[in-house]
mmCIF file of N, CA and C in Angstrom:
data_model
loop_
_atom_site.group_PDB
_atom_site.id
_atom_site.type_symbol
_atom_site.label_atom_id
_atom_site.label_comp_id
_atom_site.label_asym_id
_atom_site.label_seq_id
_atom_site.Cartn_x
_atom_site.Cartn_y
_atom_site.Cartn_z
ATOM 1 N N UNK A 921 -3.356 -13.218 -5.761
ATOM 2 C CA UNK A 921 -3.579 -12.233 -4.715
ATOM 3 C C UNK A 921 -2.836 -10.951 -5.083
ATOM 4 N N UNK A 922 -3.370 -9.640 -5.081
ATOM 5 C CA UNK A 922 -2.920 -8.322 -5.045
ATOM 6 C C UNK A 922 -2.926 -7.469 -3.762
ATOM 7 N N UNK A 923 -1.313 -7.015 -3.703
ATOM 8 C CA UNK A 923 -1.253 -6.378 -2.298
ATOM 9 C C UNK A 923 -1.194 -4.917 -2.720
ATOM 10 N N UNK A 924 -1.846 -3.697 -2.045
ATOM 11 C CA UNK A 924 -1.664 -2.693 -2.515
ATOM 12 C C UNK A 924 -0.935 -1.906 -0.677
ATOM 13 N N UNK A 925 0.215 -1.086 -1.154
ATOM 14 C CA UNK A 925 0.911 -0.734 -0.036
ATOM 15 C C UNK A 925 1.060 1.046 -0.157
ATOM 16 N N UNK A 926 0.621 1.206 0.948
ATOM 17 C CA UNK A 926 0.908 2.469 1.663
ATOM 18 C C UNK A 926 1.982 2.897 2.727
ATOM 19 N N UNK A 927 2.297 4.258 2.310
ATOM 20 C CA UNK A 927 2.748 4.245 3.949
ATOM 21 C C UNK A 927 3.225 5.586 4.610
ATOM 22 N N UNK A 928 3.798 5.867 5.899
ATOM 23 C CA UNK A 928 4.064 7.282 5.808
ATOM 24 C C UNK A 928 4.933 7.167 7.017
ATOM 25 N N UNK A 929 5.749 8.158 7.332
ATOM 26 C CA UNK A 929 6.854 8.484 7.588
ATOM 27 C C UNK A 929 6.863 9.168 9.533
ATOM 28 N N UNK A 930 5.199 8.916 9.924
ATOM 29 C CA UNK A 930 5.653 9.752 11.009
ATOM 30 C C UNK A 930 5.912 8.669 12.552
ATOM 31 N N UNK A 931 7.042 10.158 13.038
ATOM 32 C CA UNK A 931 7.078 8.678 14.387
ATOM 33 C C UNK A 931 8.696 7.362 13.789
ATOM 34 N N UNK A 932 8.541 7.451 12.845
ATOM 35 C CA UNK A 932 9.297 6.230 11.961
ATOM 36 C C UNK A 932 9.066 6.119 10.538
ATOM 37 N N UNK A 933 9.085 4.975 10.502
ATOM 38 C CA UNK A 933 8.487 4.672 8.660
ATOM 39 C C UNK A 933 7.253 3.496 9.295
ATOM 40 N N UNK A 934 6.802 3.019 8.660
ATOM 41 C CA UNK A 934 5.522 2.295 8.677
ATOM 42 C C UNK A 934 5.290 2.390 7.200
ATOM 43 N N UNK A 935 5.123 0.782 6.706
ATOM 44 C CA UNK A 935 4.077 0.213 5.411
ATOM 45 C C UNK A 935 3.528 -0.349 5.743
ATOM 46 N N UNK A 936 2.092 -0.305 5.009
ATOM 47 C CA UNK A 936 0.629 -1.075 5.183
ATOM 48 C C UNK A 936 0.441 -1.504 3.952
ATOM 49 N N UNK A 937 -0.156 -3.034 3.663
ATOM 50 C CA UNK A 937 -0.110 -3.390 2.689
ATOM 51 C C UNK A 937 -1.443 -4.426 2.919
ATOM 52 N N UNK A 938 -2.406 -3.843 2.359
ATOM 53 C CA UNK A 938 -3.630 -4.493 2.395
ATOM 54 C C UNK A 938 -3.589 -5.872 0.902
ATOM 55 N N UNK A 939 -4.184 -7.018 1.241
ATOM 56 C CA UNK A 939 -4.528 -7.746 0.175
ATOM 57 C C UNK A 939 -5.472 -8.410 -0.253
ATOM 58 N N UNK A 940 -5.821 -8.129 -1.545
ATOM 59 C CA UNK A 940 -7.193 -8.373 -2.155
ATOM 60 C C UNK A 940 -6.785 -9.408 -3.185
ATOM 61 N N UNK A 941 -8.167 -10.157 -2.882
ATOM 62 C CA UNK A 941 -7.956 -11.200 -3.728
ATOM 63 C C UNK A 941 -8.684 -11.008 -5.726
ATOM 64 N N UNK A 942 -8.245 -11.348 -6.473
ATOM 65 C CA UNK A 942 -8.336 -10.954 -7.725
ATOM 66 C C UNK A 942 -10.182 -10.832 -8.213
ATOM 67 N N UNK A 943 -11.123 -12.089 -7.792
ATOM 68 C CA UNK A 943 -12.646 -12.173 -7.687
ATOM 69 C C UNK A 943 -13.053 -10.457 -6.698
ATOM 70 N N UNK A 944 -11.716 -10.104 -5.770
ATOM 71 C CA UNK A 944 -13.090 -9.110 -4.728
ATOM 72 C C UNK A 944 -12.515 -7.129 -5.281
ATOM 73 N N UNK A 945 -11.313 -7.696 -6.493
ATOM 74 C CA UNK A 945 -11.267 -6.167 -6.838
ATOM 75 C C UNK A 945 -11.924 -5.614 -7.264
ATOM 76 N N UNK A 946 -13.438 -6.043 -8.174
ATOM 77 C CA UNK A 946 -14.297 -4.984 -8.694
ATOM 78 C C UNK A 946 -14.898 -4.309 -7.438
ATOM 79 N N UNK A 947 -15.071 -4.844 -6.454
ATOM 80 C CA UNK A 947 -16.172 -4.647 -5.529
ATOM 81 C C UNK A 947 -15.444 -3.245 -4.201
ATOM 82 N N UNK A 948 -14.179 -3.869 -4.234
ATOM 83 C CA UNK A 948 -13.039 -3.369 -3.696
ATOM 84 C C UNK A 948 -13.079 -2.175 -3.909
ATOM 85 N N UNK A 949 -12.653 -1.623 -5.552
ATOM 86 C CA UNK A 949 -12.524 -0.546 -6.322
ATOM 87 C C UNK A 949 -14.117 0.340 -6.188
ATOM 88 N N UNK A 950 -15.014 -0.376 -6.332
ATOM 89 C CA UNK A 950 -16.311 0.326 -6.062
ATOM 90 C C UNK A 950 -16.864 0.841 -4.831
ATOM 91 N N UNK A 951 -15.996 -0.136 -3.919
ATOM 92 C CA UNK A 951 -16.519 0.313 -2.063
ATOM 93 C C UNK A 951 -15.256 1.814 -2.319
ATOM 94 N N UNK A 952 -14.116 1.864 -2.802
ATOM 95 C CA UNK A 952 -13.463 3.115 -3.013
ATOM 96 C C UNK A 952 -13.681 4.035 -3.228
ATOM 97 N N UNK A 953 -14.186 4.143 -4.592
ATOM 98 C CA UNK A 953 -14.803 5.097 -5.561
ATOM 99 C C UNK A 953 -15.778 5.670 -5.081
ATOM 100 N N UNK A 954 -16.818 4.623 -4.048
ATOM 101 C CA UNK A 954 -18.373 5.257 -3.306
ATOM 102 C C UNK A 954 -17.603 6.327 -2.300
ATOM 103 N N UNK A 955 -16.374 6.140 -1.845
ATOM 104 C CA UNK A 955 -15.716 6.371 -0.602
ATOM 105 C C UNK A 955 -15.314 8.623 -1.347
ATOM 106 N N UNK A 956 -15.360 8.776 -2.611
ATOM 107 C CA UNK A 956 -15.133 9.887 -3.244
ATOM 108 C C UNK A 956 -15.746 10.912 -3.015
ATOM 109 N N UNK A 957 -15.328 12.105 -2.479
ATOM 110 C CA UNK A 957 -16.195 13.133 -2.589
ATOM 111 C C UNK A 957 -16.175 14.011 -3.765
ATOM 112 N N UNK A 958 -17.074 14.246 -4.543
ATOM 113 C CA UNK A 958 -16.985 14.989 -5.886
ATOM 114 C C UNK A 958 -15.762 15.516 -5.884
ATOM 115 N N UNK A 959 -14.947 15.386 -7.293
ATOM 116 C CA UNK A 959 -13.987 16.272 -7.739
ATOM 117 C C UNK A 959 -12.535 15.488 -7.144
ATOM 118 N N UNK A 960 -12.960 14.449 -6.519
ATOM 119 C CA UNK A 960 -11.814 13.842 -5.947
ATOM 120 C C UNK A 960 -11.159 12.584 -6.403
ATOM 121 N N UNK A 961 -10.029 12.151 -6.845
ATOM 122 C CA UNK A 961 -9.420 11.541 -7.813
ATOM 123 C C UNK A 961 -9.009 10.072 -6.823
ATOM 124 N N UNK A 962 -8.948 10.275 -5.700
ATOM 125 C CA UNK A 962 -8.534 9.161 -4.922
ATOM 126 C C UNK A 962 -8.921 9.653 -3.349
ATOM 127 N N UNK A 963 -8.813 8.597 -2.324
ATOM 128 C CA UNK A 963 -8.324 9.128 -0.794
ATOM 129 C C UNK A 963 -7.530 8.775 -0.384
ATOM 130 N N UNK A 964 -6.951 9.931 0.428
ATOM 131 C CA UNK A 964 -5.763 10.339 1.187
ATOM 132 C C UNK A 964 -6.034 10.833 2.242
ATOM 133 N N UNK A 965 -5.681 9.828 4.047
ATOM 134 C CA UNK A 965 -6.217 10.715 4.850
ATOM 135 C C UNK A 965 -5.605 11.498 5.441
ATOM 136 N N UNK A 966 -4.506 12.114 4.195
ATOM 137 C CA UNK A 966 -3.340 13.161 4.964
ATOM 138 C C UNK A 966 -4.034 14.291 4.660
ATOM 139 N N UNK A 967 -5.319 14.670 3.874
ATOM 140 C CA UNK A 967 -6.087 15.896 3.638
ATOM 141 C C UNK A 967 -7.396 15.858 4.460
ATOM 142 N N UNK A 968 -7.566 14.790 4.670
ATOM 143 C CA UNK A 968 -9.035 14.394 5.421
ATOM 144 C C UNK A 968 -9.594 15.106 6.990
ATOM 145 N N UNK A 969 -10.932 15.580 7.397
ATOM 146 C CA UNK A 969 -11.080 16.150 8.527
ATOM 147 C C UNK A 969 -10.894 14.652 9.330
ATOM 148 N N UNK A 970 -11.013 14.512 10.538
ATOM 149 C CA UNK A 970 -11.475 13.494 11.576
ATOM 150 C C UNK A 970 -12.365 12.797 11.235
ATOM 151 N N UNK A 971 -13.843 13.537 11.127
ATOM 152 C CA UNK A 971 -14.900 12.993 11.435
ATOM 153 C C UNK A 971 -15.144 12.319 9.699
ATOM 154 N N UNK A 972 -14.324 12.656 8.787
ATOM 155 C CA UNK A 972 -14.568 12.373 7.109
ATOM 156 C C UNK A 972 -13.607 10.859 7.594
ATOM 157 N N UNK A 973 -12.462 10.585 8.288
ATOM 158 C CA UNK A 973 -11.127 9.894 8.772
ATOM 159 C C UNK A 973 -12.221 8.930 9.109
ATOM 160 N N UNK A 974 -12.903 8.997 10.198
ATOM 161 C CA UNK A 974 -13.997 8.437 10.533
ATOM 162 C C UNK A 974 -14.917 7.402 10.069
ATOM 163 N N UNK A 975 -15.387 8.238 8.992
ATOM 164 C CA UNK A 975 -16.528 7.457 8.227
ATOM 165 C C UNK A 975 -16.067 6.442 6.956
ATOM 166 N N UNK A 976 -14.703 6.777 6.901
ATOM 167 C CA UNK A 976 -14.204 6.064 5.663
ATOM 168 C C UNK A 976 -13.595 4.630 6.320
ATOM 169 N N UNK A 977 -13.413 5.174 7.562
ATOM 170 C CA UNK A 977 -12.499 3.767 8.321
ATOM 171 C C UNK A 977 -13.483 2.795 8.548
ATOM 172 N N UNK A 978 -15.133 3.529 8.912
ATOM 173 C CA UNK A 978 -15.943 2.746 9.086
ATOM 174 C C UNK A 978 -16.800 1.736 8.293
ATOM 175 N N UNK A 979 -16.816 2.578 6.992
ATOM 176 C CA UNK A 979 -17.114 2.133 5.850
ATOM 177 C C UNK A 979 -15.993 0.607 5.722
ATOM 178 N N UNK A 980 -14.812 0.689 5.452
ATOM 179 C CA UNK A 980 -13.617 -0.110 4.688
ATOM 180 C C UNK A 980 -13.735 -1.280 6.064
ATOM 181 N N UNK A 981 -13.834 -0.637 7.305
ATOM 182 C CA UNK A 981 -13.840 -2.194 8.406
ATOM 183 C C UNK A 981 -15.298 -2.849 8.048
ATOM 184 N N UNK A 982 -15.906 -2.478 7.390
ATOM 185 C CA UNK A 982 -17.266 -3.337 7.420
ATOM 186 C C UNK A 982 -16.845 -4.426 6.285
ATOM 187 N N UNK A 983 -15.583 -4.731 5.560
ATOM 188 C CA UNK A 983 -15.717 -5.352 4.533
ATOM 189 C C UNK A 983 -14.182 -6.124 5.685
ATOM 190 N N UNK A 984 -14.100 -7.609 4.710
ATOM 191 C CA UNK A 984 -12.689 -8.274 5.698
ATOM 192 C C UNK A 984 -11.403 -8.429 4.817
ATOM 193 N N UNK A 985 -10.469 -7.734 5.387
ATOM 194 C CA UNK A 985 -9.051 -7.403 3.955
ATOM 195 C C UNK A 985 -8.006 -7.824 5.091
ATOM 196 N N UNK A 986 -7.370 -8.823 4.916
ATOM 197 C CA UNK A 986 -6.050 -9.278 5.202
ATOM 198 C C UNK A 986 -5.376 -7.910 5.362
ATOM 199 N N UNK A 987 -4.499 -7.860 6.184
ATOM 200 C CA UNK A 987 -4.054 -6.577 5.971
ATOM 201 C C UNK A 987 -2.367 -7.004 6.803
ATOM 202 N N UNK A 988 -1.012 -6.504 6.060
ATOM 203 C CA UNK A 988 -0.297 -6.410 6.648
ATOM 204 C C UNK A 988 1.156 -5.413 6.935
ATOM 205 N N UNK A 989 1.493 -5.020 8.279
ATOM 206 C CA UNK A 989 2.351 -3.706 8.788
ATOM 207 C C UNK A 989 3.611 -3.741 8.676
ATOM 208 N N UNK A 990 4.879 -3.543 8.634
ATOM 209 C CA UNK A 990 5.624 -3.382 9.059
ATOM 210 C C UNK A 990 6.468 -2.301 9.501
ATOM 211 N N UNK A 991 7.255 -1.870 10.235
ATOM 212 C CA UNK A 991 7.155 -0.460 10.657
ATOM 213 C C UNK A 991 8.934 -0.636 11.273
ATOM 214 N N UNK A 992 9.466 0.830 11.456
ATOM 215 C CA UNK A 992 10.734 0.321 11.725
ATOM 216 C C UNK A 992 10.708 2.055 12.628
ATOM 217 N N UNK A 993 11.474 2.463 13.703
ATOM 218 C CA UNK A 993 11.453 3.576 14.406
ATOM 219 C C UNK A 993 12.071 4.659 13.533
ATOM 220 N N UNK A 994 13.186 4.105 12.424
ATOM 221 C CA UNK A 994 14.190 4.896 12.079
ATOM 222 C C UNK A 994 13.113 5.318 10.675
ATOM 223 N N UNK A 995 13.928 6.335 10.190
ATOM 224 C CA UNK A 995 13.017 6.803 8.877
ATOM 225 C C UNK A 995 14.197 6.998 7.945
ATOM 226 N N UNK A 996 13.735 7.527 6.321
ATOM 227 C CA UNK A 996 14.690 7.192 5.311
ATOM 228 C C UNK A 996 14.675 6.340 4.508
ATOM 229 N N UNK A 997 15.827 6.476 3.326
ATOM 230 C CA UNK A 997 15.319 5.181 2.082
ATOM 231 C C UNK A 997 15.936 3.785 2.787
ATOM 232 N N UNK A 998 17.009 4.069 3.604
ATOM 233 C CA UNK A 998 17.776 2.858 4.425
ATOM 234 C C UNK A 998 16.514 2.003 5.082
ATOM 235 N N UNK A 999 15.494 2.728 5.963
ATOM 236 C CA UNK A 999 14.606 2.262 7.018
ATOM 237 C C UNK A 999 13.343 1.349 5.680
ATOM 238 N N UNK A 1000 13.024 1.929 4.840
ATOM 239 C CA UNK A 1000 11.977 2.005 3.813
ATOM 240 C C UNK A 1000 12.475 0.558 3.202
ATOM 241 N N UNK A 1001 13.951 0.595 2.577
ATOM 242 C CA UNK A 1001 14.366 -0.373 1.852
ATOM 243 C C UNK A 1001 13.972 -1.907 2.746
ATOM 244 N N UNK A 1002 14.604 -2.091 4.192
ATOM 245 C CA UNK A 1002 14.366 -2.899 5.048
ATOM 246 C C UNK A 1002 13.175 -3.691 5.076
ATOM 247 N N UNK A 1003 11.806 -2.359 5.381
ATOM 248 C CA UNK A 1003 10.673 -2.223 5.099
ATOM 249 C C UNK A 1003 10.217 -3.026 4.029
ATOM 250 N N UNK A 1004 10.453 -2.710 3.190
ATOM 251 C CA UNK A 1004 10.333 -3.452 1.949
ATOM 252 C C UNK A 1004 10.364 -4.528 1.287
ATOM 253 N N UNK A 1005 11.870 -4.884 1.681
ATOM 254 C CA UNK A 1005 12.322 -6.586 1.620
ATOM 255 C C UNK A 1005 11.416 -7.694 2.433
ATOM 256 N N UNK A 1006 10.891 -7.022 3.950
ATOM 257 C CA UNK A 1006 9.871 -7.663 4.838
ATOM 258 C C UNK A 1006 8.653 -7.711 3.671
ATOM 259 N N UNK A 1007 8.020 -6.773 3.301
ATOM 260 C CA UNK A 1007 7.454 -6.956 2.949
ATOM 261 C C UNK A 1007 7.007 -7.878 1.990
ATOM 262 N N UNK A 1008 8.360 -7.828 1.037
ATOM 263 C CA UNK A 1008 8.250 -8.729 -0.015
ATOM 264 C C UNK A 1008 7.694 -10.738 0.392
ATOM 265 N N UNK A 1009 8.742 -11.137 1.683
ATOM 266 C CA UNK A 1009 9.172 -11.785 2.130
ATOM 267 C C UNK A 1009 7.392 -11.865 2.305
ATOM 268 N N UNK A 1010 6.744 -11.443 3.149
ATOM 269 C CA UNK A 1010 5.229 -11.534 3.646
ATOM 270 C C UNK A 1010 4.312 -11.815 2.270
ATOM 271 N N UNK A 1011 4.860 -11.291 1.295
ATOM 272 C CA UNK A 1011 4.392 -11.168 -0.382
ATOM 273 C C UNK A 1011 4.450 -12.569 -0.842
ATOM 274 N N UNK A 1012 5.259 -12.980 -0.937
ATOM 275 C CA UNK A 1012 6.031 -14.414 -1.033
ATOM 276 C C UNK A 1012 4.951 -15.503 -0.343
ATOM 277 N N UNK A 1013 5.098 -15.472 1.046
ATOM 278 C CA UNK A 1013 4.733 -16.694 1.711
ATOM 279 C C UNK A 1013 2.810 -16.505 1.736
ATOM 280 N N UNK A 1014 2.510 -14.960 1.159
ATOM 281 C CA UNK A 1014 1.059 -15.226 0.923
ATOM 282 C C UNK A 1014 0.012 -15.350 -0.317
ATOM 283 N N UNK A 1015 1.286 -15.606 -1.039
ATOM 284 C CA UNK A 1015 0.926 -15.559 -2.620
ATOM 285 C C UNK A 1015 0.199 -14.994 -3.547
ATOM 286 N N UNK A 1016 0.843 -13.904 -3.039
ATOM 287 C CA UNK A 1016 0.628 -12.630 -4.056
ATOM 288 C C UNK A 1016 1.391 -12.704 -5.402
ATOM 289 N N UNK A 1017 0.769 -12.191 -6.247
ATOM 290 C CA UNK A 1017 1.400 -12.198 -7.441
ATOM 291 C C UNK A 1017 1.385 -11.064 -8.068
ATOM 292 N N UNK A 1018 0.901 -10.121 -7.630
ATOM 293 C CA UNK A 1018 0.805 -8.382 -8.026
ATOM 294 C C UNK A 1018 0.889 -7.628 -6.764
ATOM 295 N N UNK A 1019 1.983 -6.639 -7.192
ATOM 296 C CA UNK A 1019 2.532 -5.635 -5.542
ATOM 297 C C UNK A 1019 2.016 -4.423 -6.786
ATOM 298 N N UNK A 1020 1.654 -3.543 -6.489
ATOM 299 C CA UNK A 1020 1.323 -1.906 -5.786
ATOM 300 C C UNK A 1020 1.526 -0.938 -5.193
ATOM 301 N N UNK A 1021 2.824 -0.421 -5.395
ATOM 302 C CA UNK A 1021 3.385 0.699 -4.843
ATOM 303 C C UNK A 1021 2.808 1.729 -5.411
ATOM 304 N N UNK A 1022 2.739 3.070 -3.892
ATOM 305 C CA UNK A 1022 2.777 4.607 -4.744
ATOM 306 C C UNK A 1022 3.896 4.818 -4.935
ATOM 307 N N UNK A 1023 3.287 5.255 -6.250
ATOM 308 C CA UNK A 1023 4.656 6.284 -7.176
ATOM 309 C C UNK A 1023 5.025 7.488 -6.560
ATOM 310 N N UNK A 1024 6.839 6.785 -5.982
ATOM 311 C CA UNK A 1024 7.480 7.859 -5.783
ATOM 312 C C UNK A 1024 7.827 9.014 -6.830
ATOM 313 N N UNK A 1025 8.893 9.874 -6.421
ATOM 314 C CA UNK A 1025 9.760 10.564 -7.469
ATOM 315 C C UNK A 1025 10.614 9.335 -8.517
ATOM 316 N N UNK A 1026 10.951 9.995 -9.471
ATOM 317 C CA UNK A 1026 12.152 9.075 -10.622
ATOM 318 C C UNK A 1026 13.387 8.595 -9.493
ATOM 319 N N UNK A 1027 13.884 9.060 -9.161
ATOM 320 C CA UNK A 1027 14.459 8.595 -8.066
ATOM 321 C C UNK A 1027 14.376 7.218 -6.931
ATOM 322 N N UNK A 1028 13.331 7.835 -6.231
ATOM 323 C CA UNK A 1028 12.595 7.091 -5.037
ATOM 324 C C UNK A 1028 12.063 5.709 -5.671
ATOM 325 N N UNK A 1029 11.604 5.840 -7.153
ATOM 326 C CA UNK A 1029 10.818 4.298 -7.739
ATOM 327 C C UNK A 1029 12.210 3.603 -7.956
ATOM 328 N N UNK A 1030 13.100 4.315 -8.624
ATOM 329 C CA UNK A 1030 14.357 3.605 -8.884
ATOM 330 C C UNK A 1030 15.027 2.941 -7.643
ATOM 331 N N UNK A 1031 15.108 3.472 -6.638
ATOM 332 C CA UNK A 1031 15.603 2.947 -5.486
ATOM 333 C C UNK A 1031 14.223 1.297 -5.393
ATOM 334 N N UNK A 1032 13.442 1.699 -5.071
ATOM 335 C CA UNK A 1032 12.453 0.191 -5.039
ATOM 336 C C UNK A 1032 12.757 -0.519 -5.964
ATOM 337 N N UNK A 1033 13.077 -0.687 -6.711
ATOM 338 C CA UNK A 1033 13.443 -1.529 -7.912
ATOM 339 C C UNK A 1033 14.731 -2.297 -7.772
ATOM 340 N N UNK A 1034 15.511 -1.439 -7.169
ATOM 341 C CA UNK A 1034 16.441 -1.881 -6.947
ATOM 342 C C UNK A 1034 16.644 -2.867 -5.846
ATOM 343 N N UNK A 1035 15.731 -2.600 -4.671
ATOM 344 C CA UNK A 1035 15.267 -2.802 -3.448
ATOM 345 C C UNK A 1035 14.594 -4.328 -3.863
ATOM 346 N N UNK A 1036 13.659 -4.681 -4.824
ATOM 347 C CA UNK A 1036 12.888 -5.723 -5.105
ATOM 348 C C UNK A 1036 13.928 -6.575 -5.984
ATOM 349 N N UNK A 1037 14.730 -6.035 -6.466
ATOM 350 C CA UNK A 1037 15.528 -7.358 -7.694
ATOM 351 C C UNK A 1037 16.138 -7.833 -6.880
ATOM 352 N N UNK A 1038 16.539 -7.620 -5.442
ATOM 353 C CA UNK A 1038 17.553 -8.178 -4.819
ATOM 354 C C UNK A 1038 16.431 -9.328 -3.722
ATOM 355 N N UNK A 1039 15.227 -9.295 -3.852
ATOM 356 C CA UNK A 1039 14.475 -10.012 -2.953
ATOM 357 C C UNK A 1039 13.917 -11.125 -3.665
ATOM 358 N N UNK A 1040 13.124 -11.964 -3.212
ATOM 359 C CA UNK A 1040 12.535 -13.070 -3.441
ATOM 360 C C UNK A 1040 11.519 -12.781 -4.879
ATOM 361 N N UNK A 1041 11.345 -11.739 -5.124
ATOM 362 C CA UNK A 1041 9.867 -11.205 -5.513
ATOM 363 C C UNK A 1041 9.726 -12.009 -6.825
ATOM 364 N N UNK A 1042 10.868 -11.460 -8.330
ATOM 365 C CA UNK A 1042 10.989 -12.115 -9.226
ATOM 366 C C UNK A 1042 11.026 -13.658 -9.247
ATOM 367 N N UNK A 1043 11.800 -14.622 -8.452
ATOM 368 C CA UNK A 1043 11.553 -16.001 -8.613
ATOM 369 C C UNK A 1043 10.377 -16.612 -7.900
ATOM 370 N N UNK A 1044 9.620 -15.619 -7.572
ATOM 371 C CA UNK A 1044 8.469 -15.934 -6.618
ATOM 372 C C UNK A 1044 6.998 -15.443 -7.946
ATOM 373 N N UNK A 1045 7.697 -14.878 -8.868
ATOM 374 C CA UNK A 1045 6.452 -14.384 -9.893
ATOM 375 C C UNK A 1045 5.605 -13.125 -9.979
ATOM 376 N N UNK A 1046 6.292 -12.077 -8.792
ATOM 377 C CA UNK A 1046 5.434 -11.072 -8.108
ATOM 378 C C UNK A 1046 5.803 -10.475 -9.296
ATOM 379 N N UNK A 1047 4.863 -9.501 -10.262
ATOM 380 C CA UNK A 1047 5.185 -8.551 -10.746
ATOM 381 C C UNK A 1047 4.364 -6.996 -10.009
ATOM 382 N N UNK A 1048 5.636 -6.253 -9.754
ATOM 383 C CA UNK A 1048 5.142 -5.058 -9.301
ATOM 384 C C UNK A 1048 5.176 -3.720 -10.209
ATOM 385 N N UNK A 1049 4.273 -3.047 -9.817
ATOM 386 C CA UNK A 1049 4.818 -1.977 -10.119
ATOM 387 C C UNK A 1049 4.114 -0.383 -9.172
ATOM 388 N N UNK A 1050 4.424 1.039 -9.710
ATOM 389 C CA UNK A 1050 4.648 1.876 -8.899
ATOM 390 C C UNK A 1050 3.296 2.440 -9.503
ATOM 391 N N UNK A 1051 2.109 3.285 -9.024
ATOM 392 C CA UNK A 1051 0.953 3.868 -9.436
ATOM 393 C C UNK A 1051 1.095 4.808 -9.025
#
């Protein structure tokens, strides 16, 4: 199983960490890619109008993806790190074996790293990394 995690900062911190199983990533990656508007390298619906917010949400709920949150009020690498370890922990007991982070700054990835050697992830087999 591959979890790929998002997340953003408003209100609190909040990660979303959707998981796909290894048979449904071609299909996955292709319901994505259809999801592209020329010239566009990925989506992000921190650039997106509403009604574009819309059609992409509608598109991605028509397919069924495990999906899981965790969210904390406070924000920061303190709130994120927390964040994280949950996550792992959820990583663990659903047997995932590939995590997916966005690539922070040199910094910010270094902090996750640091954040994951101290969790379950390695004796559990997860290899992650930052995209």
């Amino acid at each position: 199983m591959h979890m790929f995690v998002d997340e953003t900062e408003r209100g609190g911190h909040l990660l979303a960490a959707t998981l796909v199983a290894p048979a449904a990533l071609h299909s996955t990656r292709s319901l994505m890619r259809s999801l592209l508007l020329p010239g566009e390298r990925r989506v992000h619906f921190k650039s997106e109008k509403d009604s574009r917010r819309k059609f992409i949400v509608s598109r991605i709920v028509e397919r069924t993806f495990d999906v899981v949150v965790v969210s904390s009020r406070e924000k920061g690498d303190s709130a994120r790190a927390v964040l994280l370890e949950r996550l792992v922990t959820e990583a663990v007991d659903r047997g995932v074996s590939r995590l997916v982070l966005d690539s922070r700054d040199h910094a910010g990835n270094a902090r996750d790293r640091v954040v994951l050697a101290r969790t379950k992830a390695r004796d559990a087999g997860i290899v992650y990394e930052h995209i």
